[in-house]
Amino acid sequence: MPVPRDTHDPAVRPEPTRPGGGQPGGDQPGKIRRTRISGTWVAVLASVVVLIFLLVFVLQNPTGVTIHFLGFSGTLPLGVALLFGAIAGAVLVGLVGAARIMQLRRQAKRGLH
């Protein structure tokens, strides 16, 4: 049984801890550390759930609608048309975000040199 240390004694320093909260000699017994791969698996599982919901949405909305865009027109199932609209919106947001990231990187490089 470990002897409790007096934390009020200035001669006794507390042992340093790592950012994850574990002690330098090792993690707490029985506790598994999170890794980037485990976070990726959580994201993959969440994506699968979202895709299942999208598939159900598309299958439940098979009614055909006429789409007119930039002089083109065609008929698509409603679910597919809305899915294409959502994808187009996501691509647009991604392009704007990528442009902003490139702008910030250029500014950071100018500031470093």
mmCIF file of C-alpha atoms in Angstrom:
data_model
loop_
_atom_site.group_PDB
_atom_site.id
_atom_site.type_symbol
_atom_site.label_atom_id
_atom_site.label_comp_id
_atom_site.label_asym_id
_atom_site.label_seq_id
_atom_site.Cartn_x
_atom_site.Cartn_y
_atom_site.Cartn_z
ATOM 1 C CA MET A 1 0.000 0.000 0.000
ATOM 2 C CA PRO A 2 1.522 3.336 -1.028
ATOM 3 C CA VAL A 3 2.253 5.878 1.658
ATOM 4 C CA PRO A 4 0.244 9.093 1.169
ATOM 5 C CA ARG A 5 2.459 12.096 0.540
ATOM 6 C CA ASP A 6 2.019 15.400 2.240
ATOM 7 C CA THR A 7 1.196 17.820 -0.576
ATOM 8 C CA HIS A 8 1.558 20.834 1.718
ATOM 9 C CA ASP A 9 5.230 20.122 2.380
ATOM 10 C CA PRO A 10 7.302 22.421 0.074
ATOM 11 C CA ALA A 11 10.091 19.831 -0.079
ATOM 12 C CA VAL A 12 7.760 17.334 -1.767
ATOM 13 C CA ARG A 13 7.059 18.073 -5.419
ATOM 14 C CA PRO A 14 4.102 16.506 -7.199
ATOM 15 C CA GLU A 15 4.976 14.114 -9.988
ATOM 16 C CA PRO A 16 4.593 15.634 -13.461
ATOM 17 C CA THR A 17 1.668 14.473 -15.526
ATOM 18 C CA ARG A 18 1.268 14.172 -19.264
ATOM 19 C CA PRO A 19 -1.274 16.247 -21.214
ATOM 20 C CA GLY A 20 -3.551 13.203 -21.440
ATOM 21 C CA GLY A 21 -3.714 13.047 -17.657
ATOM 22 C CA GLY A 22 -1.652 9.865 -17.238
ATOM 23 C CA GLN A 23 1.559 9.527 -15.296
ATOM 24 C CA PRO A 24 4.895 9.606 -17.155
ATOM 25 C CA GLY A 25 5.601 5.948 -16.380
ATOM 26 C CA GLY A 26 2.473 4.729 -18.152
ATOM 27 C CA ASP A 27 -1.246 5.146 -18.397
ATOM 28 C CA GLN A 28 -3.715 4.075 -15.786
ATOM 29 C CA PRO A 29 -4.075 0.298 -15.733
ATOM 30 C CA GLY A 30 -7.017 -0.997 -17.743
ATOM 31 C CA LYS A 31 -7.591 2.315 -19.551
ATOM 32 C CA ILE A 32 -7.121 2.383 -23.321
ATOM 33 C CA ARG A 33 -5.706 5.556 -24.859
ATOM 34 C CA ARG A 34 -7.570 7.242 -27.711
ATOM 35 C CA THR A 35 -5.744 7.409 -31.002
ATOM 36 C CA ARG A 36 -6.338 9.191 -34.285
ATOM 37 C CA ILE A 37 -7.411 5.913 -35.842
ATOM 38 C CA SER A 38 -10.088 5.401 -33.196
ATOM 39 C CA GLY A 39 -11.410 8.886 -33.963
ATOM 40 C CA THR A 40 -11.453 7.991 -37.643
ATOM 41 C CA TRP A 41 -13.530 4.882 -36.912
ATOM 42 C CA VAL A 42 -16.066 6.997 -35.048
ATOM 43 C CA ALA A 43 -16.276 9.327 -38.063
ATOM 44 C CA VAL A 44 -16.680 6.367 -40.443
ATOM 45 C CA LEU A 45 -19.492 4.900 -38.353
ATOM 46 C CA ALA A 46 -21.260 8.272 -38.166
ATOM 47 C CA SER A 47 -20.913 8.617 -41.953
ATOM 48 C CA VAL A 48 -22.441 5.185 -42.486
ATOM 49 C CA VAL A 49 -25.448 6.160 -40.350
ATOM 50 C CA VAL A 50 -25.894 9.401 -42.333
ATOM 51 C CA LEU A 51 -25.648 7.494 -45.625
ATOM 52 C CA ILE A 52 -28.297 5.029 -44.479
ATOM 53 C CA PHE A 53 -30.640 7.920 -43.654
ATOM 54 C CA LEU A 54 -29.931 9.478 -47.074
ATOM 55 C CA LEU A 55 -30.663 6.186 -48.807
ATOM 56 C CA VAL A 56 -33.979 5.871 -46.967
ATOM 57 C CA PHE A 57 -34.828 9.476 -47.909
ATOM 58 C CA VAL A 58 -34.081 8.904 -51.594
ATOM 59 C CA LEU A 59 -36.039 5.642 -51.672
ATOM 60 C CA GLN A 60 -39.074 7.231 -49.987
ATOM 61 C CA ASN A 61 -39.179 10.157 -52.447
ATOM 62 C CA PRO A 62 -39.320 8.523 -55.902
ATOM 63 C CA THR A 63 -41.766 11.057 -57.398
ATOM 64 C CA GLY A 64 -40.295 12.543 -60.560
ATOM 65 C CA VAL A 65 -39.728 16.304 -60.774
ATOM 66 C CA THR A 66 -38.619 18.437 -63.709
ATOM 67 C CA ILE A 67 -35.391 20.325 -63.074
ATOM 68 C CA HIS A 68 -34.376 23.412 -65.104
ATOM 69 C CA PHE A 69 -30.801 24.635 -64.694
ATOM 70 C CA LEU A 70 -28.740 26.866 -67.016
ATOM 71 C CA GLY A 71 -30.824 26.046 -70.061
ATOM 72 C CA PHE A 72 -30.845 22.320 -69.376
ATOM 73 C CA SER A 73 -33.913 20.478 -68.198
ATOM 74 C CA GLY A 74 -34.553 16.931 -67.125
ATOM 75 C CA THR A 75 -36.618 14.743 -64.874
ATOM 76 C CA LEU A 76 -35.204 13.213 -61.717
ATOM 77 C CA PRO A 77 -36.699 11.585 -58.642
ATOM 78 C CA LEU A 78 -37.270 14.224 -55.947
ATOM 79 C CA GLY A 79 -34.904 12.558 -53.467
ATOM 80 C CA VAL A 80 -32.082 12.426 -56.018
ATOM 81 C CA ALA A 81 -32.638 16.068 -57.031
ATOM 82 C CA LEU A 82 -32.454 17.213 -53.397
ATOM 83 C CA LEU A 83 -29.384 15.059 -52.835
ATOM 84 C CA PHE A 84 -27.652 16.683 -55.829
ATOM 85 C CA GLY A 85 -28.555 20.106 -54.424
ATOM 86 C CA ALA A 86 -27.056 19.207 -51.048
ATOM 87 C CA ILE A 87 -23.881 17.891 -52.697
ATOM 88 C CA ALA A 88 -23.558 21.067 -54.779
ATOM 89 C CA GLY A 89 -23.913 23.156 -51.615
ATOM 90 C CA ALA A 90 -21.272 21.096 -49.804
ATOM 91 C CA VAL A 91 -18.862 21.467 -52.742
ATOM 92 C CA LEU A 92 -19.413 25.230 -52.783
ATOM 93 C CA VAL A 93 -18.731 25.486 -49.038
ATOM 94 C CA GLY A 94 -15.617 23.322 -49.480
ATOM 95 C CA LEU A 95 -14.283 25.550 -52.252
ATOM 96 C CA VAL A 96 -14.800 28.713 -50.201
ATOM 97 C CA GLY A 97 -13.148 27.055 -47.187
ATOM 98 C CA ALA A 98 -10.182 25.880 -49.269
ATOM 99 C CA ALA A 99 -9.726 29.374 -50.726
ATOM 100 C CA ARG A 100 -9.714 30.834 -47.203
ATOM 101 C CA ILE A 101 -7.176 28.270 -45.990
ATOM 102 C CA MET A 102 -4.874 29.047 -48.931
ATOM 103 C CA GLN A 103 -5.208 32.778 -48.186
ATOM 104 C CA LEU A 104 -4.263 32.249 -44.530
ATOM 105 C CA ARG A 105 -1.298 30.039 -45.474
ATOM 106 C CA ARG A 106 0.038 32.723 -47.816
ATOM 107 C CA GLN A 107 -0.272 35.315 -45.063
ATOM 108 C CA ALA A 108 1.496 33.004 -42.594
ATOM 109 C CA LYS A 109 4.386 32.431 -45.030
ATOM 110 C CA ARG A 110 4.800 36.174 -45.552
ATOM 111 C CA GLY A 111 4.891 36.717 -41.818
ATOM 112 C CA LEU A 112 7.594 34.061 -41.282
ATOM 113 C CA HIS A 113 10.056 35.248 -43.956
#
